[in-house]
Coordinates of C-alpha atoms and ligand atoms in Angstrom, one line a residue:
M1 CA 177.4 14.0 36.9
T2 CA 177.6 14.9 33.2
L3 CA 180.0 13.6 30.6
L4 CA 180.0 16.9 28.7
P5 CA 183.1 19.1 29.0
D6 CA 182.9 22.1 31.3
S7 CA 183.6 24.9 28.8
L8 CA 180.6 26.3 26.9
A9 CA 182.6 26.5 23.7
S10 CA 183.5 22.8 23.8
R11 CA 179.9 22.0 24.6
L12 CA 178.6 24.1 21.7
A13 CA 181.2 22.5 19.3
L14 CA 180.1 19.0 20.6
W15 CA 176.5 19.7 20.1
Q16 CA 177.2 21.1 16.6
A17 CA 179.3 18.1 15.7
G18 CA 176.5 15.8 17.0
T19 CA 173.9 17.6 15.0
F20 CA 176.2 17.5 11.9
V21 CA 176.7 13.7 12.3
L22 CA 173.0 13.1 12.8
F23 CA 172.0 15.3 10.0
F24 CA 174.5 13.8 7.5
S25 CA 173.9 10.2 8.7
I26 CA 170.2 10.5 7.9
G27 CA 170.2 13.2 5.3
L28 CA 172.9 11.9 2.9
P29 CA 171.5 8.3 2.6
V30 CA 168.0 9.6 2.1
F31 CA 169.2 12.1 -0.5
Y32 CA 171.3 9.4 -2.2
H33 CA 168.3 7.1 -2.3
L34 CA 166.0 9.8 -3.7
I35 CA 168.5 10.7 -6.5
G36 CA 168.6 6.9 -7.4
V37 CA 164.8 6.7 -7.5
V38 CA 164.5 9.9 -9.6
A39 CA 167.2 8.7 -12.1
Q40 CA 165.5 5.3 -12.4
N41 CA 162.1 7.0 -13.0
R42 CA 163.5 9.3 -15.5
M43 CA 165.0 6.4 -17.5
D44 CA 161.8 4.4 -17.3
Q45 CA 159.9 7.4 -18.5
D46 CA 162.3 7.8 -21.5
L47 CA 161.9 4.1 -22.4
I48 CA 158.1 4.3 -22.2
E49 CA 158.2 7.5 -24.3
D50 CA 160.3 5.6 -26.9
I51 CA 157.6 2.9 -27.1
E52 CA 154.9 5.5 -27.6
E53 CA 157.0 7.3 -30.3
F54 CA 157.5 3.9 -32.2
H55 CA 153.7 3.3 -31.9
D56 CA 153.0 6.7 -33.4
L57 CA 155.5 6.0 -36.2
W58 CA 153.9 2.7 -37.0
R59 CA 150.4 4.4 -37.1
S60 CA 151.6 7.1 -39.4
E61 CA 154.2 5.5 -41.7
G62 CA 154.0 1.7 -41.3
I63 CA 156.2 -1.1 -40.0
Q64 CA 159.0 -0.6 -42.5
R65 CA 159.5 2.9 -41.3
V66 CA 159.6 1.6 -37.7
R67 CA 162.4 -0.9 -38.7
R68 CA 164.4 1.9 -40.4
E69 CA 164.0 4.1 -37.3
I70 CA 165.2 1.2 -35.1
Q71 CA 168.3 0.9 -37.3
R72 CA 168.9 4.6 -37.2
E73 CA 168.6 4.6 -33.4
I74 CA 171.0 1.7 -32.9
G75 CA 173.5 3.2 -35.3
S76 CA 174.2 6.2 -33.1
D77 CA 174.9 4.2 -29.9
D78 CA 177.4 1.6 -28.8
P79 CA 175.8 -1.8 -29.7
S80 CA 176.9 -3.2 -26.3
D81 CA 174.7 -0.6 -24.5
L82 CA 171.4 -1.0 -26.3
Y83 CA 169.3 -3.5 -28.2
L84 CA 165.8 -3.4 -29.7
R85 CA 163.6 -6.3 -30.8
L86 CA 160.3 -6.6 -32.6
L87 CA 158.2 -9.5 -31.2
T88 CA 155.0 -11.1 -31.8
S89 CA 152.5 -11.5 -29.0
S90 CA 153.6 -15.1 -28.6
G91 CA 157.2 -14.0 -28.0
E92 CA 158.6 -14.8 -31.4
V93 CA 161.4 -12.5 -32.6
L94 CA 160.4 -10.7 -35.8
Y95 CA 163.4 -8.4 -36.0
A96 CA 166.3 -7.5 -33.8
T97 CA 169.4 -5.3 -33.7
D98 CA 172.9 -6.7 -33.2
M99 CA 172.4 -9.2 -30.3
S100 CA 176.1 -10.4 -30.3
H101 CA 176.5 -8.9 -26.8
W102 CA 173.3 -10.5 -25.5
K103 CA 173.6 -14.2 -26.1
N104 CA 170.8 -16.4 -24.8
I105 CA 168.5 -13.6 -23.7
A106 CA 165.0 -14.7 -24.5
P107 CA 162.1 -12.4 -24.4
N108 CA 160.3 -12.4 -21.0
R109 CA 157.1 -14.3 -21.6
H110 CA 155.6 -13.2 -18.4
A111 CA 156.1 -9.5 -19.2
I112 CA 154.8 -10.0 -22.7
D113 CA 151.6 -11.6 -21.3
R114 CA 151.1 -8.7 -18.9
V115 CA 151.5 -6.1 -21.7
I116 CA 149.0 -8.0 -23.8
A117 CA 146.6 -8.3 -20.9
G118 CA 146.8 -4.6 -19.8
D119 CA 148.3 -2.7 -22.7
D120 CA 150.6 -0.8 -20.4
P121 CA 154.4 -1.1 -21.1
Q122 CA 156.2 -3.4 -18.7
L123 CA 159.6 -2.8 -17.3
E124 CA 162.3 -5.1 -15.8
T125 CA 166.0 -5.0 -14.9
L126 CA 168.3 -7.6 -16.4
T127 CA 171.8 -8.6 -15.5
R128 CA 174.1 -9.6 -18.4
A129 CA 175.7 -12.9 -17.5
S130 CA 179.0 -12.2 -19.4
D131 CA 180.0 -9.1 -17.5
G132 CA 177.4 -8.5 -14.8
D133 CA 176.2 -5.2 -16.4
Q134 CA 172.6 -4.3 -15.6
F135 CA 170.0 -3.2 -18.1
R136 CA 166.6 -1.7 -18.0
V137 CA 164.2 -3.4 -20.4
V138 CA 160.8 -2.2 -21.6
Y139 CA 158.1 -4.2 -23.4
G140 CA 155.3 -2.3 -25.2
I141 CA 152.8 -2.8 -28.0
I142 CA 153.5 -0.7 -31.0
A143 CA 151.1 -2.4 -33.5
P144 CA 148.5 -5.1 -33.5
D145 CA 150.2 -8.3 -32.5
Q146 CA 153.6 -6.6 -32.5
L147 CA 155.6 -5.7 -29.4
L148 CA 158.8 -3.7 -29.2
E149 CA 161.4 -4.6 -26.6
I150 CA 164.0 -2.0 -25.8
A151 CA 167.0 -2.7 -23.5
E152 CA 169.3 0.1 -22.3
T153 CA 172.4 -0.1 -20.1
L154 CA 172.2 1.1 -16.5
E155 CA 175.9 1.5 -16.3
P156 CA 176.1 5.3 -16.7
Q157 CA 173.5 5.7 -14.0
K158 CA 175.4 3.2 -11.8
D159 CA 178.7 5.2 -12.4
F160 CA 176.9 8.4 -11.5
M161 CA 175.5 6.9 -8.3
E162 CA 178.9 5.6 -7.4
L163 CA 180.4 9.0 -7.9
L164 CA 177.7 10.5 -5.8
L165 CA 178.4 7.9 -3.1
H166 CA 182.1 8.8 -3.0
L167 CA 181.2 12.5 -2.9
F168 CA 178.8 11.9 0.0
V169 CA 181.3 9.8 1.9
G170 CA 183.9 12.6 1.3
I171 CA 181.5 15.2 2.5
Y172 CA 180.8 13.1 5.6
L173 CA 184.5 12.6 6.4
V174 CA 185.6 16.1 5.6
V175 CA 182.7 18.4 6.3
V176 CA 181.7 16.9 9.7
P177 CA 185.0 17.2 11.5
F178 CA 185.8 20.5 9.7
G179 CA 182.4 21.9 10.5
A180 CA 182.8 20.9 14.2
L181 CA 186.2 22.5 14.2
V182 CA 184.9 25.7 12.7
G183 CA 182.0 25.6 15.1
W184 CA 184.3 25.2 18.1
W185 CA 186.5 28.1 16.8
L186 CA 183.5 30.4 16.3
A187 CA 182.0 29.5 19.6
R188 CA 185.3 30.2 21.3
R189 CA 185.7 33.5 19.5
A190 CA 182.1 34.6 20.4
L191 CA 182.5 33.5 24.0
R192 CA 185.9 35.3 24.4
S193 CA 184.0 38.5 25.3
V194 CA 181.8 36.6 27.8
E195 CA 185.0 35.2 29.4
E196 CA 186.4 38.7 29.5
V197 CA 183.1 39.9 31.2
S198 CA 183.6 37.1 33.8
L199 CA 187.2 38.1 34.5
T200 CA 186.3 41.8 34.7
A201 CA 183.4 40.9 37.1
E202 CA 185.9 39.0 39.2
A203 CA 188.2 42.0 39.2
I204 CA 185.3 44.2 40.3
A205 CA 184.4 41.8 43.0
D206 CA 188.0 42.3 44.2
G207 CA 187.4 46.1 44.3
N208 CA 188.9 47.1 41.0
L209 CA 186.3 49.4 39.3
N210 CA 188.6 50.8 36.6
R211 CA 188.2 47.8 34.3
H212 CA 186.2 47.7 31.1
V213 CA 185.6 45.0 28.6
T214 CA 186.8 45.6 25.0
V215 CA 183.8 45.8 22.6
R216 CA 184.4 43.4 19.7
P217 CA 182.1 43.1 16.7
N218 CA 181.2 39.5 17.3
G219 CA 177.5 39.3 17.2
S220 CA 174.9 41.8 18.5
E221 CA 174.0 39.7 21.6
I222 CA 177.5 39.6 22.9
T223 CA 178.2 43.2 21.9
R224 CA 175.1 44.2 23.8
L225 CA 176.1 42.2 26.8
V226 CA 179.5 43.9 26.8
T227 CA 178.1 47.4 26.2
T228 CA 175.5 46.9 29.0
F229 CA 178.2 45.5 31.3
N230 CA 180.5 48.4 30.7
A231 CA 177.6 50.9 31.2
M232 CA 176.8 49.1 34.4
I233 CA 180.4 49.5 35.6
D234 CA 180.2 53.2 34.8
R235 CA 176.9 53.5 36.7
V236 CA 178.3 51.6 39.7
Q237 CA 181.4 53.9 39.6
T238 CA 179.2 57.0 39.4
L239 CA 177.0 55.7 42.3
I240 CA 180.0 54.9 44.4
T241 CA 181.5 58.4 43.8
A242 CA 178.2 60.0 44.6
M243 CA 177.9 57.9 47.8
R244 CA 181.4 58.9 48.8
E245 CA 180.6 62.5 48.2
M246 CA 177.4 62.2 50.1
T247 CA 179.1 60.6 53.1
D248 CA 181.7 63.3 53.0
N249 CA 179.0 65.9 52.9
I250 CA 177.1 64.3 55.8
A251 CA 180.3 64.1 57.9
H252 CA 181.0 67.7 57.0
D253 CA 177.5 68.9 57.9
M254 CA 177.4 66.9 61.1
R255 CA 180.8 67.9 62.3
G256 CA 179.7 71.6 62.7
P257 CA 176.7 71.1 65.0
L258 CA 178.5 68.3 66.9
A259 CA 181.6 70.5 67.5
R260 CA 179.3 73.4 68.6
I261 CA 177.5 71.0 71.0
R262 CA 180.8 69.9 72.4
A263 CA 182.1 73.4 72.7
N264 CA 178.9 74.5 74.5
A265 CA 179.1 71.7 77.0
E266 CA 182.8 72.3 77.6
L267 CA 182.2 76.0 78.1
A268 CA 179.4 75.3 80.5
L269 CA 181.5 73.0 82.5
V270 CA 184.5 75.2 82.6
S271 CA 183.1 78.7 82.9
A272 CA 179.3 78.7 83.6
S273 CA 178.7 79.8 87.2
S274 CA 175.0 80.7 87.3
V275 CA 171.8 78.8 86.4
D276 CA 171.1 81.3 83.7
E277 CA 174.4 80.6 82.0
F278 CA 173.7 76.8 82.2
R279 CA 170.2 77.4 80.8
E280 CA 171.7 79.4 77.9
S281 CA 174.2 76.6 77.2
A282 CA 171.4 74.0 77.3
A283 CA 169.3 76.1 74.9
D284 CA 172.2 76.3 72.4
T285 CA 172.8 72.6 72.7
L286 CA 169.1 72.0 72.1
E287 CA 169.1 74.2 69.0
E288 CA 172.0 72.3 67.5
C289 CA 170.4 69.0 68.3
E290 CA 167.2 70.3 66.6
R291 CA 169.2 71.1 63.5
L292 CA 170.8 67.6 63.4
L293 CA 167.4 66.0 64.0
Q294 CA 165.9 68.0 61.2
M295 CA 168.6 66.9 58.9
I296 CA 168.2 63.3 59.7
N297 CA 164.4 63.6 59.4
T298 CA 164.6 65.3 56.1
T299 CA 167.0 62.6 54.8
L300 CA 164.4 60.0 55.9
D301 CA 161.6 62.0 54.3
V302 CA 163.4 62.1 51.0
A303 CA 164.0 58.3 51.1
E304 CA 160.4 57.6 52.1
T305 CA 159.0 59.8 49.3
E306 CA 161.3 58.2 46.8
A307 CA 160.5 54.7 48.0
G308 CA 156.8 54.8 48.8
A309 CA 155.1 57.4 46.7
G310 CA 151.9 55.2 46.4
R311 CA 151.5 54.8 50.1
Q312 CA 151.2 58.5 50.9
P313 CA 147.7 59.9 51.4
R314 CA 146.2 61.5 48.3
D315 CA 144.1 64.7 48.2
R316 CA 142.6 66.9 45.5
V317 CA 145.0 69.9 45.5
D318 CA 144.5 73.2 43.7
P319 CA 148.1 74.2 42.5
A320 CA 147.0 77.9 42.1
R321 CA 145.8 78.1 45.6
L322 CA 148.9 76.2 46.8
A323 CA 151.1 78.9 45.2
S324 CA 149.1 81.8 46.6
E325 CA 149.3 80.3 50.1
A326 CA 153.1 79.9 49.8
C327 CA 153.5 83.5 48.7
E328 CA 151.3 84.7 51.6
L329 CA 153.4 82.7 54.0
F330 CA 156.7 83.9 52.7
E331 CA 155.6 87.6 52.3
P332 CA 157.0 88.6 55.7
V333 CA 160.4 86.9 55.0
A334 CA 160.6 88.6 51.6
E335 CA 159.9 92.0 53.2
D336 CA 162.5 91.3 55.8
R337 CA 165.1 90.5 53.1
R338 CA 163.8 93.4 50.9
V339 CA 163.0 91.1 48.0
T340 CA 159.8 91.6 46.0
L341 CA 157.7 88.4 46.1
T342 CA 155.1 88.2 43.3
C343 CA 152.5 85.6 42.7
K344 CA 151.1 85.1 39.1
V345 CA 148.6 82.2 39.2
Q346 CA 145.8 81.2 36.9
D347 CA 143.1 78.7 37.6
C348 CA 144.4 75.3 36.3
G349 CA 142.0 72.8 37.9
E350 CA 143.2 70.3 40.5
L351 CA 145.8 67.5 40.8
T352 CA 145.7 64.4 42.9
G353 CA 148.6 64.3 45.4
N354 CA 149.9 64.6 48.9
R355 CA 149.1 68.1 50.0
Q356 CA 151.7 68.3 52.7
Q357 CA 154.5 67.1 50.5
L358 CA 153.5 69.5 47.7
Q359 CA 153.4 72.4 50.2
R360 CA 156.9 71.5 51.4
M361 CA 158.2 71.3 47.9
L362 CA 156.9 74.8 47.0
A363 CA 158.0 76.2 50.3
N364 CA 161.6 74.9 49.6
L365 CA 161.7 76.5 46.2
V366 CA 160.4 79.9 47.4
D367 CA 162.7 79.8 50.4
N368 CA 165.7 79.0 48.2
G369 CA 164.7 81.9 45.9
L370 CA 164.6 84.3 48.8
K371 CA 167.7 82.9 50.4
F372 CA 169.8 83.2 47.2
T373 CA 168.6 86.6 46.1
D374 CA 170.2 89.8 47.4
Q375 CA 168.1 92.8 48.5
G376 CA 166.4 94.7 45.8
G377 CA 165.9 91.4 43.8
A378 CA 162.7 89.7 43.0
V379 CA 161.1 86.3 43.3
T380 CA 158.1 85.3 41.2
V381 CA 155.9 82.3 41.6
A382 CA 153.8 81.5 38.6
V383 CA 151.3 78.7 38.0
E384 CA 150.0 78.0 34.5
R385 CA 148.2 75.1 32.7
N386 CA 149.7 73.3 29.7
A387 CA 147.2 70.9 28.3
D388 CA 146.7 68.2 31.0
R389 CA 149.7 69.4 33.1
V390 CA 150.4 72.2 35.4
S391 CA 153.7 74.2 35.5
I392 CA 154.7 75.7 38.7
R393 CA 157.6 78.2 38.2
V394 CA 159.7 79.8 40.9
H395 CA 161.9 82.5 39.3
D396 CA 164.4 84.6 41.1
T397 CA 166.9 87.3 40.2
G398 CA 169.5 85.9 42.6
I399 CA 173.0 84.6 42.4
G400 CA 172.3 81.9 39.9
I401 CA 173.9 78.5 39.6
A402 CA 177.0 77.5 37.5
K403 CA 176.5 74.8 34.9
P404 CA 178.4 72.0 36.6
D405 CA 176.4 72.5 39.8
R406 CA 173.1 72.7 37.9
E407 CA 173.5 69.0 37.1
R408 CA 174.1 68.0 40.7
I409 CA 171.8 70.2 42.8
F410 CA 169.0 67.7 42.9
E411 CA 171.2 65.1 44.6
R412 CA 171.3 64.7 48.3
F413 CA 173.6 66.9 50.4
V414 CA 174.8 68.8 47.4
R415 CA 175.4 72.5 48.1
C416 CA 177.0 74.8 45.6
D417 CA 178.4 77.1 48.2
P418 CA 181.7 75.4 49.1
S419 CA 182.2 77.5 52.2
R420 CA 178.7 76.4 53.3
S421 CA 178.2 79.8 54.8
R422 CA 174.4 79.8 54.1
T423 CA 172.0 77.7 56.1
G424 CA 170.7 74.5 54.7
F425 CA 171.7 70.8 54.3
G426 CA 171.5 70.5 50.6
L427 CA 168.4 68.3 51.0
G428 CA 165.7 70.7 49.9
L429 CA 166.0 70.2 46.1
S430 CA 166.4 66.4 46.4
F431 CA 163.1 66.4 48.4
C432 CA 161.5 68.6 45.7
R433 CA 162.5 66.2 43.0
A434 CA 161.4 63.2 45.0
V435 CA 157.9 64.8 45.5
A436 CA 157.6 65.9 41.8
R437 CA 158.5 62.4 40.6
A438 CA 156.2 60.7 43.2
H439 CA 153.4 62.8 41.7
G440 CA 154.2 61.6 38.1
G441 CA 156.0 64.9 37.2
D442 CA 159.5 66.3 37.4
I443 CA 161.5 69.4 38.2
T444 CA 164.0 71.2 36.0
V445 CA 166.3 74.2 36.5
A446 CA 167.4 76.9 34.1
S447 CA 170.0 79.4 35.5
E448 CA 172.7 81.9 34.8
P449 CA 175.2 82.8 37.4
G450 CA 174.7 86.4 38.5
K451 CA 171.3 86.7 36.8
G452 CA 169.0 84.3 38.6
S453 CA 167.4 80.9 38.4
L454 CA 164.1 79.4 37.2
F455 CA 162.9 76.2 38.8
T456 CA 160.0 74.5 36.9
V457 CA 157.9 71.8 38.4
T458 CA 155.6 70.0 36.0
L459 CA 152.8 67.8 37.4
P460 CA 149.9 66.0 35.7
L461 CA 146.4 67.4 36.5
A462 CA 143.6 65.2 37.7
A463 CA 140.4 64.8 35.7
Q464 CA 138.1 67.8 36.2
R465 CA 135.8 67.8 39.2
S466 CA 133.9 70.4 41.3
A467 CA 136.3 72.4 43.5
V468 CA 136.6 71.5 47.2
P469 CA 137.1 74.3 49.7
E470 CA 140.7 74.4 50.9
G471 CA 140.9 77.5 53.1
E472 CA 141.7 75.6 56.3
H473 CA 145.0 74.4 54.9
L474 CA 146.6 77.8 55.0
L475 CA 147.2 77.7 58.7
A476 CA 148.8 74.3 58.5
Y477 CA 151.2 75.3 55.6
S478 CA 154.4 73.3 55.9
T479 CA 157.7 74.9 56.4
P480 CA 160.6 74.3 54.1
V481 CA 163.0 71.4 54.7
G482 CA 166.8 71.1 54.0
Ligands
ADP501 P1 169.9 74.0 50.7 O1 169.1 73.5 51.9 O2 171.3 74.0 50.9 O3 169.3 75.2 50.1 P2 168.9 72.7 48.4 O4 168.8 71.3 48.0 O5 167.6 73.4 48.5 O6 169.6 72.8 49.7 O7 169.8 73.4 47.4 C1 171.0 72.9 47.0 C2 172.0 73.9 46.6 O8 171.5 74.5 45.3 C3 172.0 75.1 47.5 O9 173.0 74.9 48.5 C4 172.4 76.3 46.5 O10 173.8 76.3 46.4 C5 171.8 75.9 45.2 N1 170.5 76.6 45.0 C6 169.3 76.1 45.3 N2 168.3 77.0 44.9 C7 169.0 78.1 44.4 C8 168.6 79.4 43.9 N3 167.3 79.7 43.8 N4 169.6 80.2 43.5 C9 170.9 79.8 43.5 N5 171.3 78.7 44.1 C10 170.4 77.8 44.5

């Protein structure tokens, strides 16, 4: 169990307040102490410098000049703040400024002895008995057998330190709670979007996909979270729409064959009278079942290709030869449809891939070209090398594809012909794309309705190696899917 509050904003504010308290509790006293030490050092330094200056003055202009300078110095200050005394090494006072504010303050013998022993000026702090004011006193030699004693009030420094103490206490009492409050407010503001994301996620979990989180400019991390979250909702929405469409398409495509199977069976039951008629009905049913099975198998093939590209067997494949074989295979179909099928290939080297899948991909593209081109048209298969890639192009002069359809044709079960009068399940191109991507390439389409289409598959070539005879694969050339 934790004593911290539940909400993140309150926790952040608490942490911040804790950090503030810790920082100021340690930082301010340390800072205060350091300032005190620096001020004290500064004052000591000034006093020692004064001794040195009087020493220099004695050396250059004699003791009378020193006395005059002492008088001049005392004249510009309040006599209660400062005094100077000239002493002998035995502590006897030779000369002193107005001492009326310092009754009964005898020179410190101990300090004088230490000065005489070591030559260094000696410092001490005195408290005036009459008012409790503190003074800093320095003793230093300025001439042979003559010491100067300078005492200066510490009151301005004390006042300054007192003011600083008030200021620091004020900072502590005002800044800490205020800072914590501001921190809490900022944390709440920043986390408002996160809260909104949570609420939207809850709404989505309840099935409401039309919600978005408002993007507010409150820090790039949160803005990124919100933008990514919104993009994710859009993506989920698109996927769900695509899935719905796909399910509709599957239902639509299965309904036809199933209805025909049922009609065949009914017809056979009601009206078939001879074995031949039953045979014919069974053959029709078989054909429809074959179509359904083919559709299901192709769907599985696409999924398998998309999911497990690396697990497929890999061969060295010559794309030029692949294209020539496809043209050879489809020549009779082209003749039948009175479409000119041309093959323009150049030697491009080899690529590493699954021969069977690549054959099926090319067969699909050529089959589509012939299927969607009216008599008198032309289909051209071209293979050409571009640096370390090979481009396989299948161009036709057929019906073309409208722009909105062009973006969807590589999705499963998408067919542009709404009447679905032509054969096919709308799976061929999704298989082509799965194969191209599984081989590290991609497929694109350029098309103009009424003028024709150009499908381009780009695949990476393998490193050069001596060619392997492939003639035996022609007989086993795969037939199109979809
Ligand atoms: P299908 O088995 O229906 O041909 P595909 O995935 O191969 O399935 O093609 C999807 C849709 O794309 C086709 O139904 C057709 O409308 C359109 N399409 C494919 N290739 C061509 C082409 N060469 N010319 C015109 N339309 C095409």
